[in-house]
Amino acid sequence: MELPFEVGALYNRQKQIHGVFGGQQQGGISTPKEHPLVIAFTGEAGVSHGYHDFWDDDEVFHYFGEGQVGDMKYVAGNRAIGEHVKDGKTLVVFQMMGKGRPYRYLGRFMCLSSYVQPGTPDREGQLRSAIVFRLKSLEASLGLAASETEQAEIDAAIDDVGATSTRRETEVRTKQRLFRERLIGVEKGCRLTGIEDLRFLRASHIKPWADSTHSERVDGENGLLLAPHADLLFDRGWISFSASGRLLVSNDLPSDVKGRIGLNLDASLRRGLFSQRQLSFLDFHRDVVFDMPRRIHAYGSGAP
C-alpha cells in the first residue's frame, strides 16, 4: 500500500499518523480498522520499564511487544505484528522522540518470528515473560549519509584486493547500515543544530572508522548525528566535545568561518550528556583527531 511517509522524516502522531489512518492513539502498537496496516512505536516507553528494543549483528530488530503488567499475551497488537504477513497487512515502525515530540518514521518491516524473553520487568517492576518480535527492515537505508572522509575510507575498503569486490562490498555496507540503525537509538539529533530529521543529518563515527575495530565500527555509541557542516568540522578536527558536554573549538578555525558557517560555536554552552562509552570514544577523538590542522602545521604533513 502507498504511504505518505518518508524514511527518516518526523511526523505528528495524532495529526499525521492517526489523523490519516486512524487506529489507537495510545500505546506501542496501533491497528487501524479501515486500512491493512499495523503501526509499531519503538523508543522511550520500553526504556522507562527497564528494557529496550535493539538491533542484533544480523540487522534484525528485536521489538518488545505490548502489555504493561504481567506476562505478555499473543493477542491484540502482539498478534497483529506476528500475523501481519498472513493477514495481508503492512507493518511500519516509528521511533518515539520523547513526550510531546514528533515521531521518526523508520519504514516498513517484516516479522520473521517471535520468542519469549523471561525476566523482563513490567510497569510495576515485577519480572514477567515478554514477547519479542524479530523484525527485518525492508528499507534500503535510513536516509542517513556517512561523513565525507569516512565514506572515502569505506570505498577504499570495498576495493581491498584481499576479498572479492561483491562480498567485500556487502560486508562493509551491512556494517554501515547496522551502525546507523544502532546510532539512532543512541542519538536523537544534531547536538549543534537540534535537527532530528535523518534526511538532513550524517552518521559520524566519534572514533574514525579507519581506526576502529570491527565491533567499534557497528557500535551506536561510537557515533554522533550531525548536520553536514557540523559533521565536516567534527570529522576534520576543528571541533570536539569535552567530557562535560561542552563544545571544544580549535584556535586555528578561521574567525571568518566561525562567523559565516551558521553554527553556534559558543564553547560555554553544554551540548548534552554523553554515555560512558561515548566518553571513551571522545577521549580518542580529542587526543587524535581534534586540532589535527594545528598538529599537521606544527609537525609537517610530510614528516616521517
mmCIF file of C-alpha atoms in Angstrom:
data_model
loop_
_atom_site.group_PDB
_atom_site.id
_atom_site.type_symbol
_atom_site.label_atom_id
_atom_site.label_comp_id
_atom_site.label_asym_id
_atom_site.label_seq_id
_atom_site.Cartn_x
_atom_site.Cartn_y
_atom_site.Cartn_z
ATOM 1 C CA MET A 1 0.000 0.000 0.000
ATOM 2 C CA GLU A 2 1.090 3.576 -0.647
ATOM 3 C CA LEU A 3 2.125 5.509 2.457
ATOM 4 C CA PRO A 4 2.570 9.290 2.827
ATOM 5 C CA PHE A 5 5.744 8.882 4.895
ATOM 6 C CA GLU A 6 9.412 9.291 4.036
ATOM 7 C CA VAL A 7 12.036 7.267 5.892
ATOM 8 C CA GLY A 8 13.911 9.413 8.408
ATOM 9 C CA ALA A 9 11.318 12.218 8.461
ATOM 10 C CA LEU A 10 9.312 13.358 11.510
ATOM 11 C CA TYR A 11 5.536 13.203 11.912
ATOM 12 C CA ASN A 12 2.933 14.267 14.462
ATOM 13 C CA ARG A 13 1.311 11.103 15.809
ATOM 14 C CA GLN A 14 -2.211 12.426 16.279
ATOM 15 C CA LYS A 15 -2.489 14.558 13.136
ATOM 16 C CA GLN A 16 -0.264 12.962 10.525
ATOM 17 C CA ILE A 17 -0.418 9.285 11.501
ATOM 18 C CA HIS A 18 -3.740 8.583 13.231
ATOM 19 C CA GLY A 19 -5.415 11.553 11.561
ATOM 20 C CA VAL A 20 -4.808 9.836 8.224
ATOM 21 C CA PHE A 21 -5.127 6.125 9.075
ATOM 22 C CA GLY A 22 -6.966 6.021 12.396
ATOM 23 C CA GLY A 23 -6.054 3.373 14.939
ATOM 24 C CA GLN A 24 -5.352 3.547 18.673
ATOM 25 C CA GLN A 25 -3.638 6.808 19.607
ATOM 26 C CA GLN A 26 -2.098 5.440 22.806
ATOM 27 C CA GLY A 27 0.257 2.529 23.387
ATOM 28 C CA GLY A 28 3.028 0.921 21.415
ATOM 29 C CA ILE A 29 1.017 -0.892 18.732
ATOM 30 C CA SER A 30 -1.814 0.552 16.663
ATOM 31 C CA THR A 31 -4.128 -1.443 14.368
ATOM 32 C CA PRO A 32 -6.281 0.810 12.149
ATOM 33 C CA LYS A 33 -9.595 -0.829 11.264
ATOM 34 C CA GLU A 34 -10.021 0.760 7.846
ATOM 35 C CA HIS A 35 -6.542 0.114 6.472
ATOM 36 C CA PRO A 36 -4.354 -3.028 6.065
ATOM 37 C CA LEU A 37 -1.733 -1.561 8.350
ATOM 38 C CA VAL A 38 -0.022 -2.351 11.660
ATOM 39 C CA ILE A 39 1.864 0.548 13.275
ATOM 40 C CA ALA A 40 4.524 -0.168 15.909
ATOM 41 C CA PHE A 41 6.195 2.503 18.026
ATOM 42 C CA THR A 42 9.664 1.985 19.480
ATOM 43 C CA GLY A 43 11.679 4.039 21.931
ATOM 44 C CA GLU A 44 11.016 5.776 25.192
ATOM 45 C CA ALA A 45 8.303 3.557 26.705
ATOM 46 C CA GLY A 46 10.345 0.357 26.867
ATOM 47 C CA VAL A 47 13.382 2.108 28.313
ATOM 48 C CA SER A 48 11.277 3.525 31.152
ATOM 49 C CA HIS A 49 10.235 -0.044 32.023
ATOM 50 C CA GLY A 50 13.795 -1.358 32.126
ATOM 51 C CA TYR A 51 14.157 -2.923 28.673
ATOM 52 C CA HIS A 52 14.754 -1.653 25.158
ATOM 53 C CA ASP A 53 14.373 -2.749 21.555
ATOM 54 C CA PHE A 54 17.668 -3.452 19.799
ATOM 55 C CA TRP A 55 19.397 -4.451 16.554
ATOM 56 C CA ASP A 56 21.398 -7.671 16.561
ATOM 57 C CA ASP A 57 24.518 -8.303 14.479
ATOM 58 C CA ASP A 58 22.428 -9.705 11.621
ATOM 59 C CA GLU A 59 20.478 -6.431 11.272
ATOM 60 C CA VAL A 60 17.372 -7.965 12.816
ATOM 61 C CA PHE A 61 15.387 -5.599 15.036
ATOM 62 C CA HIS A 62 14.197 -7.167 18.319
ATOM 63 C CA TYR A 63 10.953 -5.435 19.235
ATOM 64 C CA PHE A 64 9.310 -5.992 22.623
ATOM 65 C CA GLY A 65 5.539 -6.400 22.407
ATOM 66 C CA GLU A 66 2.764 -4.672 24.323
ATOM 67 C CA GLY A 67 1.387 -5.398 27.788
ATOM 68 C CA GLN A 68 2.367 -3.290 30.792
ATOM 69 C CA VAL A 69 1.663 -5.669 33.686
ATOM 70 C CA GLY A 70 2.115 -9.441 33.901
ATOM 71 C CA ASP A 71 3.184 -11.840 31.181
ATOM 72 C CA MET A 72 2.621 -10.576 27.661
ATOM 73 C CA LYS A 73 -0.086 -12.386 25.704
ATOM 74 C CA TYR A 74 -0.145 -13.236 21.993
ATOM 75 C CA VAL A 75 -3.342 -11.237 21.412
ATOM 76 C CA ALA A 76 -4.440 -7.846 20.061
ATOM 77 C CA GLY A 77 -1.453 -5.779 18.895
ATOM 78 C CA ASN A 78 1.040 -8.567 19.570
ATOM 79 C CA ARG A 79 -0.892 -10.951 17.367
ATOM 80 C CA ALA A 80 -1.251 -8.237 14.719
ATOM 81 C CA ILE A 81 2.530 -7.929 14.420
ATOM 82 C CA GLY A 82 3.169 -11.671 14.476
ATOM 83 C CA GLU A 83 0.482 -12.392 11.862
ATOM 84 C CA HIS A 84 0.737 -9.284 9.680
ATOM 85 C CA VAL A 85 2.034 -11.188 6.629
ATOM 86 C CA LYS A 86 -0.664 -13.860 6.955
ATOM 87 C CA ASP A 87 -3.286 -11.126 7.372
ATOM 88 C CA GLY A 88 -2.026 -9.235 4.333
ATOM 89 C CA LYS A 89 -1.112 -6.130 6.325
ATOM 90 C CA THR A 90 1.863 -3.777 6.052
ATOM 91 C CA LEU A 91 3.965 -3.366 9.211
ATOM 92 C CA VAL A 92 5.593 0.032 9.771
ATOM 93 C CA VAL A 93 7.709 1.302 12.657
ATOM 94 C CA PHE A 94 8.011 4.786 14.129
ATOM 95 C CA GLN A 95 10.562 5.926 16.701
ATOM 96 C CA MET A 96 9.395 7.918 19.727
ATOM 97 C CA MET A 97 11.467 11.075 20.167
ATOM 98 C CA GLY A 98 10.168 11.981 23.628
ATOM 99 C CA LYS A 99 6.946 13.089 25.300
ATOM 100 C CA GLY A 100 5.114 15.672 23.230
ATOM 101 C CA ARG A 101 7.614 15.306 20.378
ATOM 102 C CA PRO A 102 7.082 14.122 16.796
ATOM 103 C CA TYR A 103 7.772 10.546 15.742
ATOM 104 C CA ARG A 104 10.517 9.473 13.327
ATOM 105 C CA TYR A 105 9.474 7.115 10.525
ATOM 106 C CA LEU A 106 11.814 4.109 10.265
ATOM 107 C CA GLY A 107 9.973 2.454 7.406
ATOM 108 C CA ARG A 108 8.406 -0.886 6.528
ATOM 109 C CA PHE A 109 9.372 -4.067 8.355
ATOM 110 C CA MET A 110 8.534 -7.753 8.118
ATOM 111 C CA CYS A 111 8.136 -10.011 11.150
ATOM 112 C CA LEU A 112 10.409 -13.029 10.804
ATOM 113 C CA SER A 113 9.493 -14.772 14.063
ATOM 114 C CA SER A 114 8.967 -14.174 17.784
ATOM 115 C CA TYR A 115 10.295 -15.575 21.048
ATOM 116 C CA VAL A 116 9.597 -15.307 24.771
ATOM 117 C CA GLN A 117 12.058 -13.379 26.932
ATOM 118 C CA PRO A 118 11.720 -14.246 30.658
ATOM 119 C CA GLY A 119 12.872 -11.974 33.461
ATOM 120 C CA THR A 120 11.647 -8.766 31.832
ATOM 121 C CA PRO A 121 10.326 -6.070 34.215
ATOM 122 C CA ASP A 122 6.767 -4.839 33.816
ATOM 123 C CA ARG A 123 5.399 -1.387 34.651
ATOM 124 C CA GLU A 124 5.418 -2.180 38.373
ATOM 125 C CA GLY A 125 8.932 -3.616 38.339
ATOM 126 C CA GLN A 126 7.785 -7.232 38.614
ATOM 127 C CA LEU A 127 9.583 -9.758 36.424
ATOM 128 C CA ARG A 128 7.494 -11.369 33.718
ATOM 129 C CA SER A 129 7.776 -13.064 30.329
ATOM 130 C CA ALA A 130 7.839 -10.709 27.363
ATOM 131 C CA ILE A 131 7.101 -11.443 23.730
ATOM 132 C CA VAL A 132 9.868 -10.201 21.455
ATOM 133 C CA PHE A 133 9.441 -9.960 17.692
ATOM 134 C CA ARG A 134 12.308 -10.363 15.238
ATOM 135 C CA LEU A 135 11.720 -7.734 12.568
ATOM 136 C CA LYS A 136 13.613 -7.209 9.314
ATOM 137 C CA SER A 137 13.711 -3.757 7.734
ATOM 138 C CA LEU A 138 12.530 -3.634 4.130
ATOM 139 C CA GLU A 139 14.153 -0.243 3.518
ATOM 140 C CA ALA A 140 17.409 0.244 1.623
ATOM 141 C CA SER A 141 18.602 2.904 4.075
ATOM 142 C CA LEU A 142 17.534 5.361 6.747
ATOM 143 C CA GLY A 143 18.219 8.354 4.504
ATOM 144 C CA LEU A 144 21.320 8.969 6.591
ATOM 145 C CA ALA A 145 24.717 9.513 4.934
ATOM 146 C CA ALA A 146 28.235 8.868 6.219
ATOM 147 C CA SER A 147 30.753 11.682 6.657
ATOM 148 C CA GLU A 148 32.817 12.602 3.604
ATOM 149 C CA THR A 149 36.136 11.278 4.928
ATOM 150 C CA GLU A 150 34.539 8.130 6.308
ATOM 151 C CA GLN A 151 32.808 7.393 3.018
ATOM 152 C CA ALA A 152 36.131 7.644 1.207
ATOM 153 C CA GLU A 153 37.696 5.208 3.686
ATOM 154 C CA ILE A 154 34.797 2.796 3.285
ATOM 155 C CA ASP A 155 35.013 2.956 -0.508
ATOM 156 C CA ALA A 156 38.725 2.183 -0.240
ATOM 157 C CA ALA A 157 37.980 -0.804 1.995
ATOM 158 C CA ILE A 158 35.495 -2.129 -0.545
ATOM 159 C CA ASP A 159 38.234 -2.026 -3.187
ATOM 160 C CA ASP A 160 40.588 -4.026 -0.953
ATOM 161 C CA VAL A 161 42.204 -6.735 -3.072
ATOM 162 C CA GLY A 162 42.074 -9.149 -0.137
ATOM 163 C CA ALA A 163 38.483 -10.162 -0.922
ATOM 164 C CA THR A 164 36.181 -10.380 -3.884
ATOM 165 C CA SER A 165 34.625 -6.978 -4.521
ATOM 166 C CA THR A 166 30.991 -8.149 -4.283
ATOM 167 C CA ARG A 167 31.453 -9.976 -0.984
ATOM 168 C CA ARG A 168 33.553 -7.163 0.480
ATOM 169 C CA GLU A 169 31.038 -4.530 -0.535
ATOM 170 C CA THR A 170 28.177 -6.488 1.028
ATOM 171 C CA GLU A 171 30.062 -6.853 4.324
ATOM 172 C CA VAL A 172 31.012 -3.178 4.523
ATOM 173 C CA ARG A 173 27.563 -1.897 3.508
ATOM 174 C CA THR A 174 25.976 -4.143 6.133
ATOM 175 C CA LYS A 175 28.273 -2.690 8.808
ATOM 176 C CA GLN A 176 27.390 0.814 7.634
ATOM 177 C CA ARG A 177 23.660 0.201 7.921
ATOM 178 C CA LEU A 178 23.958 -1.559 11.292
ATOM 179 C CA PHE A 179 25.963 1.332 12.728
ATOM 180 C CA ARG A 180 23.347 3.824 11.573
ATOM 181 C CA GLU A 181 20.463 1.716 12.837
ATOM 182 C CA ARG A 182 22.061 1.460 16.271
ATOM 183 C CA LEU A 183 23.151 5.108 16.308
ATOM 184 C CA ILE A 184 19.621 6.494 16.016
ATOM 185 C CA GLY A 185 18.740 4.616 19.193
ATOM 186 C CA VAL A 186 21.529 6.463 21.000
ATOM 187 C CA GLU A 187 21.403 9.957 19.482
ATOM 188 C CA LYS A 188 18.164 11.767 18.660
ATOM 189 C CA GLY A 189 19.625 14.594 16.583
ATOM 190 C CA CYS A 190 22.450 17.038 15.935
ATOM 191 C CA ARG A 191 23.856 18.481 19.151
ATOM 192 C CA LEU A 192 24.764 21.760 17.451
ATOM 193 C CA THR A 193 21.682 22.482 15.335
ATOM 194 C CA GLY A 194 18.945 20.424 17.003
ATOM 195 C CA ILE A 195 17.923 18.896 13.636
ATOM 196 C CA GLU A 196 16.354 15.445 14.119
ATOM 197 C CA ASP A 197 15.175 14.678 10.587
ATOM 198 C CA LEU A 198 17.574 11.984 9.351
ATOM 199 C CA ARG A 199 17.343 13.218 5.764
ATOM 200 C CA PHE A 200 19.400 16.257 6.776
ATOM 201 C CA LEU A 201 21.939 14.530 9.014
ATOM 202 C CA ARG A 202 25.082 12.439 8.729
ATOM 203 C CA ALA A 203 26.147 9.454 10.813
ATOM 204 C CA SER A 204 29.615 10.285 12.095
ATOM 205 C CA HIS A 205 31.873 7.885 13.979
ATOM 206 C CA ILE A 206 33.463 9.533 17.019
ATOM 207 C CA LYS A 207 36.481 7.274 16.763
ATOM 208 C CA PRO A 208 37.098 7.258 12.999
ATOM 209 C CA TRP A 209 36.036 4.215 11.005
ATOM 210 C CA ALA A 210 39.619 3.578 9.861
ATOM 211 C CA ASP A 211 40.878 3.498 13.476
ATOM 212 C CA SER A 212 38.026 1.429 14.904
ATOM 213 C CA THR A 213 37.886 -2.312 15.490
ATOM 214 C CA HIS A 214 35.171 -4.381 13.807
ATOM 215 C CA SER A 215 32.963 -4.198 16.899
ATOM 216 C CA GLU A 216 33.551 -0.445 17.321
ATOM 217 C CA ARG A 217 32.502 0.190 13.729
ATOM 218 C CA VAL A 218 28.994 -1.116 14.430
ATOM 219 C CA ASP A 219 28.702 0.338 17.954
ATOM 220 C CA GLY A 220 25.993 3.004 18.011
ATOM 221 C CA GLU A 221 27.687 4.672 20.983
ATOM 222 C CA ASN A 222 30.719 5.337 18.794
ATOM 223 C CA GLY A 223 28.755 7.911 16.863
ATOM 224 C CA LEU A 224 27.009 11.247 16.614
ATOM 225 C CA LEU A 225 24.240 12.530 14.388
ATOM 226 C CA LEU A 226 25.446 15.811 12.889
ATOM 227 C CA ALA A 227 24.260 18.291 10.291
ATOM 228 C CA PRO A 228 26.631 18.232 7.267
ATOM 229 C CA HIS A 229 28.533 21.418 8.163
ATOM 230 C CA ALA A 230 28.861 20.350 11.815
ATOM 231 C CA ASP A 231 30.000 16.911 10.670
ATOM 232 C CA LEU A 232 32.694 18.471 8.474
ATOM 233 C CA LEU A 233 34.114 20.398 11.437
ATOM 234 C CA PHE A 234 33.999 17.337 13.713
ATOM 235 C CA ASP A 235 35.343 14.956 11.078
ATOM 236 C CA ARG A 236 38.357 17.160 10.303
ATOM 237 C CA GLY A 237 39.183 18.001 13.905
ATOM 238 C CA TRP A 238 38.081 21.624 14.005
ATOM 239 C CA ILE A 239 35.693 20.858 16.886
ATOM 240 C CA SER A 240 35.220 18.201 19.560
ATOM 241 C CA PHE A 241 33.418 17.804 22.882
ATOM 242 C CA SER A 242 34.673 17.778 26.457
ATOM 243 C CA ALA A 243 33.724 15.119 28.996
ATOM 244 C CA SER A 244 31.221 17.588 30.476
ATOM 245 C CA GLY A 245 29.489 18.087 27.135
ATOM 246 C CA ARG A 246 30.954 21.467 26.239
ATOM 247 C CA LEU A 247 31.963 22.226 22.687
ATOM 248 C CA LEU A 248 35.702 22.491 22.016
ATOM 249 C CA VAL A 249 36.736 24.704 19.106
ATOM 250 C CA SER A 250 40.202 24.712 17.571
ATOM 251 C CA ASN A 251 42.035 28.017 17.869
ATOM 252 C CA ASP A 252 43.036 27.558 14.235
ATOM 253 C CA LEU A 253 39.448 27.657 12.946
ATOM 254 C CA PRO A 254 39.385 30.928 10.953
ATOM 255 C CA SER A 255 37.275 33.623 12.554
ATOM 256 C CA ASP A 256 35.659 34.354 9.201
ATOM 257 C CA VAL A 257 34.484 30.724 9.025
ATOM 258 C CA LYS A 258 33.158 30.883 12.588
ATOM 259 C CA GLY A 259 31.042 33.884 11.681
ATOM 260 C CA ARG A 260 29.737 32.579 8.377
ATOM 261 C CA ILE A 261 29.244 28.847 8.863
ATOM 262 C CA GLY A 262 25.874 29.279 10.551
ATOM 263 C CA LEU A 263 26.590 27.303 13.720
ATOM 264 C CA ASN A 264 26.510 28.450 17.321
ATOM 265 C CA LEU A 265 30.092 27.657 18.348
ATOM 266 C CA ASP A 266 29.788 29.153 21.849
ATOM 267 C CA ALA A 267 32.088 26.968 23.967
ATOM 268 C CA SER A 268 30.319 27.969 27.197
ATOM 269 C CA LEU A 269 27.154 26.065 26.276
ATOM 270 C CA ARG A 270 26.661 22.442 27.291
ATOM 271 C CA ARG A 271 25.583 20.225 24.381
ATOM 272 C CA GLY A 272 24.069 17.406 26.432
ATOM 273 C CA LEU A 273 25.373 14.424 28.331
ATOM 274 C CA PHE A 274 27.298 11.522 26.833
ATOM 275 C CA SER A 275 27.237 7.878 27.891
ATOM 276 C CA GLN A 276 30.354 6.318 29.386
ATOM 277 C CA ARG A 277 31.125 4.511 26.130
ATOM 278 C CA GLN A 278 30.681 7.706 24.144
ATOM 279 C CA LEU A 279 33.077 9.441 26.528
ATOM 280 C CA SER A 280 35.734 6.790 25.924
ATOM 281 C CA PHE A 281 35.442 7.321 22.172
ATOM 282 C CA LEU A 282 35.522 11.099 22.671
ATOM 283 C CA ASP A 283 38.825 10.690 24.561
ATOM 284 C CA PHE A 284 40.272 9.235 21.350
ATOM 285 C CA HIS A 285 38.749 11.996 19.228
ATOM 286 C CA ARG A 286 40.219 14.734 21.424
ATOM 287 C CA ASP A 287 43.638 13.050 21.549
ATOM 288 C CA VAL A 288 43.970 12.068 17.896
ATOM 289 C CA VAL A 289 41.507 13.989 15.713
ATOM 290 C CA PHE A 290 40.837 17.309 17.437
ATOM 291 C CA ASP A 291 43.145 20.162 16.457
ATOM 292 C CA MET A 292 44.546 17.981 13.686
ATOM 293 C CA PRO A 293 45.121 21.029 11.429
ATOM 294 C CA ARG A 294 47.361 22.576 14.088
ATOM 295 C CA ARG A 295 49.346 19.356 14.577
ATOM 296 C CA ILE A 296 49.851 18.968 10.844
ATOM 297 C CA HIS A 297 51.042 22.558 10.670
ATOM 298 C CA ALA A 298 53.386 22.066 13.615
ATOM 299 C CA TYR A 299 54.983 18.808 12.523
ATOM 300 C CA GLY A 300 54.557 18.937 8.752
ATOM 301 C CA SER A 301 52.316 16.680 6.737
ATOM 302 C CA GLY A 302 55.315 15.053 5.043
ATOM 303 C CA ALA A 303 57.229 14.205 8.190
ATOM 304 C CA PRO A 304 58.339 10.559 8.500
#
